[in-house]
mmCIF file of C-alpha atoms in Angstrom:
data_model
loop_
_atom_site.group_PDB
_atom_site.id
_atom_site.type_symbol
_atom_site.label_atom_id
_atom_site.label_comp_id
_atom_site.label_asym_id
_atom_site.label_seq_id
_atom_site.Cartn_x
_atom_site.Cartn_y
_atom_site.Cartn_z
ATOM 1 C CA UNK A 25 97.786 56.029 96.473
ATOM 2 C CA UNK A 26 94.330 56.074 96.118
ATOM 3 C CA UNK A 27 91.634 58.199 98.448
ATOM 4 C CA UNK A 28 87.932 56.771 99.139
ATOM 5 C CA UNK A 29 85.524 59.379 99.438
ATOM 6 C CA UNK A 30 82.388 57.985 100.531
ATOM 7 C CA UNK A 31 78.868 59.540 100.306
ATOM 8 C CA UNK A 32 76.113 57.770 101.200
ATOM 9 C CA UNK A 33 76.574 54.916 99.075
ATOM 10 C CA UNK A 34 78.668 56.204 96.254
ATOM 11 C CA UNK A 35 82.189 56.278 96.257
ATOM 12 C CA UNK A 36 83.933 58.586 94.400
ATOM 13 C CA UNK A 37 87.667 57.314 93.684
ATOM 14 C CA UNK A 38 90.543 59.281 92.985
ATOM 15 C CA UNK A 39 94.262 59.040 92.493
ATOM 16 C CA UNK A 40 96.608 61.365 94.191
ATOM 17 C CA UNK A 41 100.146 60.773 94.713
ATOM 18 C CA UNK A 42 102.091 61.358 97.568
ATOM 19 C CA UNK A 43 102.904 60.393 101.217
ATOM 20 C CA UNK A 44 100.392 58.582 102.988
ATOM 21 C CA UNK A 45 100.866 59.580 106.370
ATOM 22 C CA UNK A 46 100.808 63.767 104.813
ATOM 23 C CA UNK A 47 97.502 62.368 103.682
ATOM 24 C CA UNK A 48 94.211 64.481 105.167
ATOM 25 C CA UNK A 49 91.202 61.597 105.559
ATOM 26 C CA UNK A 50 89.322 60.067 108.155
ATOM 27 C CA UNK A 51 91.183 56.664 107.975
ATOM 28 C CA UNK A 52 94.732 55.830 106.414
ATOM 29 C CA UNK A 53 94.764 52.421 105.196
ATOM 30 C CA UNK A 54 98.431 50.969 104.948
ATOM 31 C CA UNK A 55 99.577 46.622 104.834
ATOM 32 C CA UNK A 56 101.944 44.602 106.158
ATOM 33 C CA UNK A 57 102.546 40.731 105.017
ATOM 34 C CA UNK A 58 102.794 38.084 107.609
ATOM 35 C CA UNK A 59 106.124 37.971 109.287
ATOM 36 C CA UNK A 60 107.159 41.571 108.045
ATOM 37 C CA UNK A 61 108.639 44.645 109.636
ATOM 38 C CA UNK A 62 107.080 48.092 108.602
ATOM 39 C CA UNK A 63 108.684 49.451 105.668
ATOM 40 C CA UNK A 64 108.030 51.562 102.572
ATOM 41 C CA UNK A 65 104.912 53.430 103.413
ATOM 42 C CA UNK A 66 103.843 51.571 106.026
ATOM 43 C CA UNK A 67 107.274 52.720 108.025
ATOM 44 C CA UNK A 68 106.872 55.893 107.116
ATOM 45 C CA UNK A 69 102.839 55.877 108.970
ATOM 46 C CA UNK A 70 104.648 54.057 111.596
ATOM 47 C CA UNK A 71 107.864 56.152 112.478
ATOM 48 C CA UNK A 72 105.066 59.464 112.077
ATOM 49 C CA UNK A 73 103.350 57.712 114.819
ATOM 50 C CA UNK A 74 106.241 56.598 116.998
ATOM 51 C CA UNK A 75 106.483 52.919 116.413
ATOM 52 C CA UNK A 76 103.033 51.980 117.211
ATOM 53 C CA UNK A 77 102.737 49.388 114.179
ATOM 54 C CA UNK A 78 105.817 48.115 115.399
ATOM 55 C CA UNK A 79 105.289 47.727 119.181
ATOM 56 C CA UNK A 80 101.848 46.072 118.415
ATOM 57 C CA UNK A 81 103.695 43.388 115.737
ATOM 58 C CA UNK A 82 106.506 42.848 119.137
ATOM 59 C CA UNK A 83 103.675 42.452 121.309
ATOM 60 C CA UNK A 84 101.311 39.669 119.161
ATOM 61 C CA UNK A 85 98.975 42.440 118.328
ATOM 62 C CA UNK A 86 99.160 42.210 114.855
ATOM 63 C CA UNK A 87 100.985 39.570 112.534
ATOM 64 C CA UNK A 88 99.838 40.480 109.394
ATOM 65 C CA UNK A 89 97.465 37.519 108.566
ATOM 66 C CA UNK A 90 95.483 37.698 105.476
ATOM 67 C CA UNK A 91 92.561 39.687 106.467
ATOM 68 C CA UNK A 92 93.665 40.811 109.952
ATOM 69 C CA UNK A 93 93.063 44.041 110.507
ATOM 70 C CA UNK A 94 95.066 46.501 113.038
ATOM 71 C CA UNK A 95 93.190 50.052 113.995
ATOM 72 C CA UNK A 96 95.298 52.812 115.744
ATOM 73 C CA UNK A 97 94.674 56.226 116.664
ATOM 74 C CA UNK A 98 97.151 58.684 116.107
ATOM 75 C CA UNK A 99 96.510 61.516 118.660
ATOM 76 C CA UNK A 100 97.030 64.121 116.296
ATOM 77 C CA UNK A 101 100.458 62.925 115.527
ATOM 78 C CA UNK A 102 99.835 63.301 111.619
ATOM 79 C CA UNK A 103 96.371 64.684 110.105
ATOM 80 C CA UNK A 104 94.361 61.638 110.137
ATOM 81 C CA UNK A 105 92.674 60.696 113.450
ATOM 82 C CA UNK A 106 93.143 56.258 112.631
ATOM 83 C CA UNK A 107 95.045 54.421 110.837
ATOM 84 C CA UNK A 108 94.232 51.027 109.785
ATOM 85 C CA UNK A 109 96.848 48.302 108.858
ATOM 86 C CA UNK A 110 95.812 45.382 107.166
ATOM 87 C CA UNK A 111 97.547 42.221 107.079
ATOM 88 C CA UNK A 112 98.397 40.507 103.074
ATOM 89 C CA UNK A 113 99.352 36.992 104.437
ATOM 90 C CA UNK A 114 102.539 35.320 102.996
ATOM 91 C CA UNK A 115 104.561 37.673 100.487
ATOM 92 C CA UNK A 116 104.935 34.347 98.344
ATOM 93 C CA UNK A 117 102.568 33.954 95.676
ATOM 94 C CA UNK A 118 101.147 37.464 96.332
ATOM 95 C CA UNK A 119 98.404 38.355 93.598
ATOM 96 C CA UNK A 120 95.655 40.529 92.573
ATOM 97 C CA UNK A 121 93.044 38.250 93.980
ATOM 98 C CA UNK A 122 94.998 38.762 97.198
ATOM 99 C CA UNK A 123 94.969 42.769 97.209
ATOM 100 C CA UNK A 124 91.206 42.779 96.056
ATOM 101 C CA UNK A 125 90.774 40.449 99.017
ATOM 102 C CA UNK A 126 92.755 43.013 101.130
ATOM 103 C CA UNK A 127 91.368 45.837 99.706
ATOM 104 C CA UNK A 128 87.612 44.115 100.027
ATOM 105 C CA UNK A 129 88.538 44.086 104.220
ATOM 106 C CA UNK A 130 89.690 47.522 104.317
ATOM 107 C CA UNK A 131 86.615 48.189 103.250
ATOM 108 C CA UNK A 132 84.212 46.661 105.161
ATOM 109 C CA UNK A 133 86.477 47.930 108.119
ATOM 110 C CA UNK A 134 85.760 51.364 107.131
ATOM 111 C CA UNK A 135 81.797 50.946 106.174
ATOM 112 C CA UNK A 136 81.651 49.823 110.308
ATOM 113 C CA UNK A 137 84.340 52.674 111.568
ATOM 114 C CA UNK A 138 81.628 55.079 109.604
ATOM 115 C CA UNK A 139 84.543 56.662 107.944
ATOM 116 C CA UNK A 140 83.273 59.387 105.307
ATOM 117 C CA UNK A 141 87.076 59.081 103.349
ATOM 118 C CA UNK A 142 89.776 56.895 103.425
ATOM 119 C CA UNK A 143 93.685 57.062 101.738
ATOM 120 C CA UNK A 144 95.608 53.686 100.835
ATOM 121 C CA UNK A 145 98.531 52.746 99.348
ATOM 122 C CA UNK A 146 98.265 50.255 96.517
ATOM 123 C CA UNK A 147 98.442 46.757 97.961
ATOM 124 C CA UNK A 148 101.091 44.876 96.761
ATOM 125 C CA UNK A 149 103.194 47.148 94.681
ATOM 126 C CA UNK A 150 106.162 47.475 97.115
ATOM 127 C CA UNK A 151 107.395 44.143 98.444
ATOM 128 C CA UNK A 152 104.224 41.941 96.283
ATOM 129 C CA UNK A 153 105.897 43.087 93.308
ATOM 130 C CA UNK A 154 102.548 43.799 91.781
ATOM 131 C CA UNK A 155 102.511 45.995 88.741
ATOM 132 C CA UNK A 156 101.107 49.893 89.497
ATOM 133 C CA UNK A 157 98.341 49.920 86.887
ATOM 134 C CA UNK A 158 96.830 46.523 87.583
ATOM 135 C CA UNK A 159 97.044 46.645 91.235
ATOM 136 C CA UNK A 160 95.216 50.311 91.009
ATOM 137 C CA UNK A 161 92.443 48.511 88.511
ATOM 138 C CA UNK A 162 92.026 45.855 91.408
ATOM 139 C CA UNK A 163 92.060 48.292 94.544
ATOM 140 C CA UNK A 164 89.506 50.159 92.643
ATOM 141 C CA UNK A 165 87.572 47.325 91.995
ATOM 142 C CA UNK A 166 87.413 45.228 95.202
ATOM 143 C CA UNK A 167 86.233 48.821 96.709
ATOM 144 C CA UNK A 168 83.250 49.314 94.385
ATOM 145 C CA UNK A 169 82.136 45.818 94.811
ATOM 146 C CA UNK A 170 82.546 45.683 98.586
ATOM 147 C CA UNK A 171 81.093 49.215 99.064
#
């Protein structure tokens, strides 16, 4: 997991491990590729928050597109007040292009919410079968760049 913390325009990046959804920051970022169900992390921000990733994939809401974007508020159900879910596109052929392209819209999402800090999962690591360490380099990356 890594946690934006944004100030003015620098970013300071750290590295915490841990559940997401225990995470305390303005926005929780969390994927989905096209197609899926919520698991891994991204079930466990969705059962904390009683199906609503879920319930907005059954309704058309959200089908995980590359670069769709889902925002959700939690009413207080876990410590941050929104969670954003971004959509990877097709699991096949998942890359690091793809999460700095996914991590590059998360972003840009959170530069318009005004969000001060931000937690995310790696993109990628669970069902992309992306390695840790170069997934982190890329995440990192695509956030300075698009900051």
């Amino acid at each position: 997991m890594t946690t934006y913390y944004r100030t003015t325009n620098v970013m300071d990046i750290k590295v915490i491990q841990g559940a997401i959804q225990k995470q305390d920051a303005d926005v929780l970022v969390v994927n989905l590729f096209a197609g899926a169900r919520p698991g891994g992390a991204t079930g466990a921000v969705d059962q904390a928050l009683g199906g609503q990733i879920s319930a907005a994939i059954d309704l058309g809401d959200f089908e995980g597109k590359a670069g769709q974007t889902l925002l959700l508020y939690t009413h207080s159900q876990i410590l941050a007040p929104r969670v954003l879910v971004v959509g990877l596109g097709e699991q096949e052929g998942f890359d690091l292009e793809r999460a700095r392209r996914a991590t590059g819209t998360a972003i840009g999402t959170l530069g318009r919410l005004g969000a001060n800090s931000a937690a995310t999962i790696l993109h990628g690591t669970g069902a992309g079968n992306l390695p840790v360490e170069p997934a982190a380099q890329a995440v990192a990356e695509a956030s300075q760049l698009a900051a």
